[in-house]
Coordinates of C-alpha atoms in Angstrom, one line a residue:
Chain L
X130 CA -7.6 14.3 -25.3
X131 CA -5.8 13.6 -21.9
X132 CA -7.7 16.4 -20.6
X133 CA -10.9 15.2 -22.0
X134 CA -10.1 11.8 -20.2
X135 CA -8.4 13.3 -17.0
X136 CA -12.4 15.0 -16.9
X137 CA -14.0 12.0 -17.0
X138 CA -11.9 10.0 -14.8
X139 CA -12.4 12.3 -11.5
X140 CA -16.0 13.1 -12.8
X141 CA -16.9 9.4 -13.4
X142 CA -14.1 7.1 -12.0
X143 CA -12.5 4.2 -14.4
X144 CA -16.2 3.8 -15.9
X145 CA -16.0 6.9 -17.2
X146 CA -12.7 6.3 -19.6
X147 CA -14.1 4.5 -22.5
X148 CA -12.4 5.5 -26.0
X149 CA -16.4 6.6 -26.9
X150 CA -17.0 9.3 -24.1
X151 CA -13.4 10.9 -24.4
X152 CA -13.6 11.5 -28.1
X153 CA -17.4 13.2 -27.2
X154 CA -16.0 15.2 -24.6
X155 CA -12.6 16.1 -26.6
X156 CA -14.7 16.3 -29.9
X157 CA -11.9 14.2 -31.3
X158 CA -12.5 11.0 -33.6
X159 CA -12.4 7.3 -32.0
X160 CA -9.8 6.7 -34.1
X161 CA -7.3 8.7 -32.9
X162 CA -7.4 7.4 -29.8
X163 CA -7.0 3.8 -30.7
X164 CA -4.3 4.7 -32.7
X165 CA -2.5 6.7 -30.1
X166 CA -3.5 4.4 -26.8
X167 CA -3.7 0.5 -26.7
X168 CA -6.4 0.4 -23.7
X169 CA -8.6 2.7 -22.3
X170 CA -6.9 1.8 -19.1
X171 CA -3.7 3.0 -21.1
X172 CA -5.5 6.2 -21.9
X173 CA -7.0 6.9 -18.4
X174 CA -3.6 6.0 -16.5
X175 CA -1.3 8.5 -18.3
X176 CA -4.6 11.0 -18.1
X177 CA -4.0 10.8 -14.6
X178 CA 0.1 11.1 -14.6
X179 CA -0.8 14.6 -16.5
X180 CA -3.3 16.0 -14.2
X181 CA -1.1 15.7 -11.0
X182 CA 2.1 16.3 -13.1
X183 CA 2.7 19.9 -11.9
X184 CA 1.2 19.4 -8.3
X185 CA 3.3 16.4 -7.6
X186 CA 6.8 17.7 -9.1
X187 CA 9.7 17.8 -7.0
X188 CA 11.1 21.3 -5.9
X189 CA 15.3 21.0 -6.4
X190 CA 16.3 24.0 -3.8
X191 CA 19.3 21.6 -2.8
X192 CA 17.8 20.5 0.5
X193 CA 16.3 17.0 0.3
X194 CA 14.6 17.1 3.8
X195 CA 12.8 20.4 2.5
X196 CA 12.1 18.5 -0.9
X197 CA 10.8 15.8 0.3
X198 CA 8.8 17.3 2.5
X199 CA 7.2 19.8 -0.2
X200 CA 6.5 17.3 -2.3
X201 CA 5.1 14.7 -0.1
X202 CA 3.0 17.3 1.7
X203 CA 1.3 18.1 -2.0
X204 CA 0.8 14.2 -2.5
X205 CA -0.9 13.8 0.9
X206 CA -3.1 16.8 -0.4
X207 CA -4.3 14.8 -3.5
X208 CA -4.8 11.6 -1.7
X209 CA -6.8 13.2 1.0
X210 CA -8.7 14.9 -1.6
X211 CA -10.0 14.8 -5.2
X212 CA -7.4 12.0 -6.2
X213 CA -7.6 9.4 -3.4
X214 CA -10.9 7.7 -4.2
X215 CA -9.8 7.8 -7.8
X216 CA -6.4 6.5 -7.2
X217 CA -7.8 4.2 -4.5
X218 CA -10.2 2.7 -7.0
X219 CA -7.7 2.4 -9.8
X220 CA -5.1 0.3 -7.1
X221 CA -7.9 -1.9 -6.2
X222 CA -9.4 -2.8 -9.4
X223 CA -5.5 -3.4 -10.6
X224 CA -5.7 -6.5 -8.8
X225 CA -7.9 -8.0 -10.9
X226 CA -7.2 -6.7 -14.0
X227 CA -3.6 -7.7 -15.5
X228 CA -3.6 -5.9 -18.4
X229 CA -5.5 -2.6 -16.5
X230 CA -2.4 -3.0 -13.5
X231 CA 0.4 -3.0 -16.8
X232 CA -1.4 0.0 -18.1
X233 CA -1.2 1.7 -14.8
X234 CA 2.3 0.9 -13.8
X235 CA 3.9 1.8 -17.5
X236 CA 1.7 4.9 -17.3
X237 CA 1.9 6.1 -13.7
X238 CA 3.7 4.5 -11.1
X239 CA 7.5 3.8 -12.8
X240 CA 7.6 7.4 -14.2
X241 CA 6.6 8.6 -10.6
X242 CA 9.0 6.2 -9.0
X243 CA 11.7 7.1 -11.4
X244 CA 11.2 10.6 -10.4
X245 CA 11.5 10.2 -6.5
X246 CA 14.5 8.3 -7.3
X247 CA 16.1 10.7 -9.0
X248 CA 15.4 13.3 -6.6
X249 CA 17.2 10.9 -3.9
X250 CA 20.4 9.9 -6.1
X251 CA 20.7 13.6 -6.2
X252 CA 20.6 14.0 -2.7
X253 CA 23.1 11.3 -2.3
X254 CA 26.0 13.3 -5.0
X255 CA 24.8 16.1 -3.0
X256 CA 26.1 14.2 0.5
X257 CA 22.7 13.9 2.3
X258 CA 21.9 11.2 1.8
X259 CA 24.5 7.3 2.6
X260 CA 25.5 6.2 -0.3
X261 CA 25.0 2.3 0.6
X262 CA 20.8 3.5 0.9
X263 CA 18.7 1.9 -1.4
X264 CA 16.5 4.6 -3.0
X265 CA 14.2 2.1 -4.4
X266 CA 13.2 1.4 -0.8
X267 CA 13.2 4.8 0.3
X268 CA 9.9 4.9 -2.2
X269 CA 8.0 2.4 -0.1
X270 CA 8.7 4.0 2.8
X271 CA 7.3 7.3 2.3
X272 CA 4.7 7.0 -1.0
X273 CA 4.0 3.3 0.2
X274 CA 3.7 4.1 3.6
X275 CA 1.1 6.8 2.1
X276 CA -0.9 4.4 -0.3
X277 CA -1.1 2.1 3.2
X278 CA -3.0 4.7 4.9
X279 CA -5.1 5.4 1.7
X280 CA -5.8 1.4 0.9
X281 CA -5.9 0.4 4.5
X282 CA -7.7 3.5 6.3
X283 CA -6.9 2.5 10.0
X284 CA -4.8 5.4 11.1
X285 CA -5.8 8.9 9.2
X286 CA -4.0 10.1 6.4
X287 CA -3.1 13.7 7.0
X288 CA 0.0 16.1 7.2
X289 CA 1.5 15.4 10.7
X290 CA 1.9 12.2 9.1
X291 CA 4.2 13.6 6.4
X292 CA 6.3 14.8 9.3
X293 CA 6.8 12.0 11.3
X294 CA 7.6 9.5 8.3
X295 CA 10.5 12.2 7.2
X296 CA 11.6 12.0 11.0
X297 CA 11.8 8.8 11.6
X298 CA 13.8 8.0 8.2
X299 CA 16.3 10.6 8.0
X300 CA 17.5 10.5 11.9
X301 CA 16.3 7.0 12.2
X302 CA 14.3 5.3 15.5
X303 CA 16.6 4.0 17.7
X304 CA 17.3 5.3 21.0
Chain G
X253 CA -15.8 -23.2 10.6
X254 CA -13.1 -21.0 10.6
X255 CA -10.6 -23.4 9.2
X256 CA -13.4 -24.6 6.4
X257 CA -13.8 -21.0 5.1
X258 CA -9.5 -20.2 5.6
X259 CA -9.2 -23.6 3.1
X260 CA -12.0 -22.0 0.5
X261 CA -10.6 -18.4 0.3
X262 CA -7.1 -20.1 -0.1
X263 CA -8.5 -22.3 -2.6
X264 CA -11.2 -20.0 -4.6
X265 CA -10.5 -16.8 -3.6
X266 CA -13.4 -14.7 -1.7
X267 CA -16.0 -15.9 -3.8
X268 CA -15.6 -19.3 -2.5
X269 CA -16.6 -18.1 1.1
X270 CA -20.2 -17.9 1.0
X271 CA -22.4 -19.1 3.6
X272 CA -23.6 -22.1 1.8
X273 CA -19.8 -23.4 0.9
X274 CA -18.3 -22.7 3.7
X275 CA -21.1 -24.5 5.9
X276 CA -21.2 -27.5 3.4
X277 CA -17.3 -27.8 3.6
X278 CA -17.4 -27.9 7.9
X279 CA -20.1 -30.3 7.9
X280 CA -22.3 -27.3 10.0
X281 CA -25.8 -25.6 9.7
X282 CA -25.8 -22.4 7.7
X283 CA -27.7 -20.9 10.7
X284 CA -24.3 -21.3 12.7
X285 CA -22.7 -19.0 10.6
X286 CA -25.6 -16.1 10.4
X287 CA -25.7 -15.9 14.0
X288 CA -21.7 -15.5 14.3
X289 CA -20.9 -13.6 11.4
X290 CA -22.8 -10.9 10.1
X291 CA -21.6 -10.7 6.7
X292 CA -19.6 -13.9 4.5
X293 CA -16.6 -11.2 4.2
X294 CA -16.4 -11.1 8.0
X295 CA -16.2 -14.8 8.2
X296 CA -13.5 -14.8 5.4
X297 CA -11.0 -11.9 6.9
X298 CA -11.4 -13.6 10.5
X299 CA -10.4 -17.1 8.9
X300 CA -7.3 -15.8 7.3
X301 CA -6.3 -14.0 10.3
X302 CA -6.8 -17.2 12.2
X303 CA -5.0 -19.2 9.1
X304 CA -1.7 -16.5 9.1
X305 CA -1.8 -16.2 13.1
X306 CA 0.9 -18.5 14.0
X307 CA 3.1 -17.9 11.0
X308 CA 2.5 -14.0 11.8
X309 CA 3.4 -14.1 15.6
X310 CA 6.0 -11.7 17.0
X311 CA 9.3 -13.3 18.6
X312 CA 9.9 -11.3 22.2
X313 CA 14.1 -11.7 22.4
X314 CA 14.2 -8.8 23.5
X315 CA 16.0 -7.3 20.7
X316 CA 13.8 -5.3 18.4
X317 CA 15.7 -5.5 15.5
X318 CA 15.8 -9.2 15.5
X319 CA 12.5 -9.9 16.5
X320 CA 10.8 -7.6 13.7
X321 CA 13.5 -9.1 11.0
X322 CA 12.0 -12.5 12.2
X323 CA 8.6 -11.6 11.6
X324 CA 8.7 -9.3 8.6
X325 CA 10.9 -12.2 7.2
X326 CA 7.8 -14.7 7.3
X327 CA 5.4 -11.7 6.6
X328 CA 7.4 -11.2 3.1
X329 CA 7.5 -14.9 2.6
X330 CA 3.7 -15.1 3.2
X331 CA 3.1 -12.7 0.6
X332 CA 5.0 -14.0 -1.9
X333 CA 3.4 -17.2 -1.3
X334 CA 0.1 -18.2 -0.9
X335 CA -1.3 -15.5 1.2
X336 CA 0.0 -13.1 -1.8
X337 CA -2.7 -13.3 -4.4
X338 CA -5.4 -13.8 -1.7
X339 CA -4.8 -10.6 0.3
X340 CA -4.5 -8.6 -3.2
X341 CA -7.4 -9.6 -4.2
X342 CA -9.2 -8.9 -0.6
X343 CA -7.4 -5.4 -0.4
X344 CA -8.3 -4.6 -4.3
X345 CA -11.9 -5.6 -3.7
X346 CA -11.9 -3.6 -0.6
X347 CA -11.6 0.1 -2.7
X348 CA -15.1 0.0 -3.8
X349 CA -17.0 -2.2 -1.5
X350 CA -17.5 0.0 2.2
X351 CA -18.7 -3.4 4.2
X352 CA -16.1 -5.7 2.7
X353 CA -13.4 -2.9 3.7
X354 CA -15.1 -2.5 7.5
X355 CA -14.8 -6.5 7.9
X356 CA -11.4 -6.6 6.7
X357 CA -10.6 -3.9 9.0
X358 CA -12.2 -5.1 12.0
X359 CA -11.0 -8.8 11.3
X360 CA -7.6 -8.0 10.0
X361 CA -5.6 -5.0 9.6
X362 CA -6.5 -3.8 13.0
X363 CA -5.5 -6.5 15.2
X364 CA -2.4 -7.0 13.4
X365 CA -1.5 -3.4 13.6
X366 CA -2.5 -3.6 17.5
X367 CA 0.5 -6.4 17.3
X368 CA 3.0 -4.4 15.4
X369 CA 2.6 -1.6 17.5
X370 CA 2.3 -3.1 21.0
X371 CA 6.0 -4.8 19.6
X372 CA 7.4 -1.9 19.1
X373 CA 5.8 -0.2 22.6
X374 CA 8.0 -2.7 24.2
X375 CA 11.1 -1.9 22.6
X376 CA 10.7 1.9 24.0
X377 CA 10.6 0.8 27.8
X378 CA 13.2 -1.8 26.8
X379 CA 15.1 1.9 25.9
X380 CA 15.9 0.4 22.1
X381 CA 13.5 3.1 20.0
X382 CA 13.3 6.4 20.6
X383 CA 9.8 7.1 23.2
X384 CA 9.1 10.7 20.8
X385 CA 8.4 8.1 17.4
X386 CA 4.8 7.0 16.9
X387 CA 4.8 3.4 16.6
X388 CA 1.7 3.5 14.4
X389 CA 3.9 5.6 11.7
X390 CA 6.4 2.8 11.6
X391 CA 4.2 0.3 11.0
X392 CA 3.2 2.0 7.7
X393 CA 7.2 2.5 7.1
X394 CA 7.3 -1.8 7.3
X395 CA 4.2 -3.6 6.5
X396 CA 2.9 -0.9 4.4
X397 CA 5.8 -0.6 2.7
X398 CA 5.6 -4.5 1.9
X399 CA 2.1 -3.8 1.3
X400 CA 2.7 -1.3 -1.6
X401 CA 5.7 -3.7 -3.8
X402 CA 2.7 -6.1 -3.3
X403 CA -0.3 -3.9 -4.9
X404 CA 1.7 -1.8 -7.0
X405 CA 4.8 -4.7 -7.9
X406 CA 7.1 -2.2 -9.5
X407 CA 10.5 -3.6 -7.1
X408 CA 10.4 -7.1 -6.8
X409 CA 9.1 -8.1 -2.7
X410 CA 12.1 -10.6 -1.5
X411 CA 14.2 -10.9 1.6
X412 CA 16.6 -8.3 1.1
X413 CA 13.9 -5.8 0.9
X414 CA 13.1 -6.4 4.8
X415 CA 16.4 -6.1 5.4
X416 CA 17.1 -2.2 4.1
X417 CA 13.4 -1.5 4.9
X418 CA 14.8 -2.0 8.6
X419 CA 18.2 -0.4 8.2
X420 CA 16.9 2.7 6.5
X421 CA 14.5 2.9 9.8
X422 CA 16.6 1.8 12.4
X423 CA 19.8 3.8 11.4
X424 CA 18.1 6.8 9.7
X425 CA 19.5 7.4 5.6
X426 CA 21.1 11.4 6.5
X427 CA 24.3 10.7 5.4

């Protein structure tokens, strides 16, 4: 069923994810998926988390410049391809849509964020990365600074970028 | 007319800048505003540039770091406030509306990254950030960062935010 609504959601944006088309496509009963998912915004949301699961996981080789780097590298790959108008149309319609911006924060963002901070406290027991750094803020500054150049498209969004956001946060910008 | 369409988008969000309103409201001709804006969304983004202008300037110390804790400072109170809600909505409409995203652009985002950037331009011949860092990526690293607790409001956006947002840039977070 995640599949089925994972299909539809990159075929047919938001529109697409109603509990009637995913149980066509799935061949699965209406039911099920109102038992199983409060929304279809619910549904569509942790749809998405799946499909980029494996393409946005974090690599642990012990080097969180070369982590990061991976990782972010793959995300600027979705965002720049089948993903971004998706995500971009998800993020706007959030605005709003209370209930459709709690679906897609319980369902995508927090477990993403959670992961990304995990990979930093790592980095941190691992002595790469200052204790006193907030990790929560490191998020904003590299997937934010991402979803800026996807939201607000004045600067293009492609993999020098990647670079020069890594640069610029682990050695820092002063002279 | 500018002011009269900045008090309805405050007010009633973008649907309360129309032509009609917004003329009623200044006491002008509807004509007036065909032949200077070419679309109602135009009008609206130049107003609340106009409106957030002052509060939005950049300080020129002469100290980087001061002057973009100054103005990220009343750019983080100004989103919390009652620019918040209003620039969510404008952004979130944005995604699936190419005209509405090309006036905000034009009226908005751009000249306020041209700001940002020509800030931190200055603070590289002043020798106080590094002349190899692309002041366009920083700007996503700041505002965009402030941007994305805004769309996405996973980490609450408060003062102490702009304050690691700078240190984590400024210093670098290698341990």
């Amino acid at each position: 069923m995640l599949a089925a609504a994972a299909e539809q959601l990159f075929e047919h944006g938001l529109a697409g994810v109603t509990f009637e088309k995913v149980a066509l496509r799935a061949g699965a009963s209406k039911m099920t998926l109102y038992k199983w998912w409060p929304t279809p915004g619910s549904l569509a949301f942790e749809a998405y988390f799946h499909a980029v699961e494996e393409t946005l996981a974090f690599a642990d080789t012990g080097d969180i410049e070369r982590d990061l780097s991976s990782q972010l590298h793959s995300f600027v790959a979705l965002l720049t391809g089948a993903g971004g108008p998706v995500i971009a149309e998800l993020i706007g319609a959030a605005q709003s849509d209370p209930a459709l911006a709690e679906a897609f924060a319980a369902n995508y963002t927090r477990p993403r964020r959670r992961l990304a901070v995990e990979t930093l406290e790592r980095a941190k027991v691992r002595g790469q990365v200052r204790l006193d750094v907030d990790s929560e803020v490191v998020v904003d500054q590299l997937w934010g600074a991402c979803y800026h150049r996807l939201l607000l498209p004045d600067q293009p969004l492609e993999p020098p970028f990647v670079d020069a956001l890594l640069a610029n946060l682990l050695r820092g910008i002063r002279a």
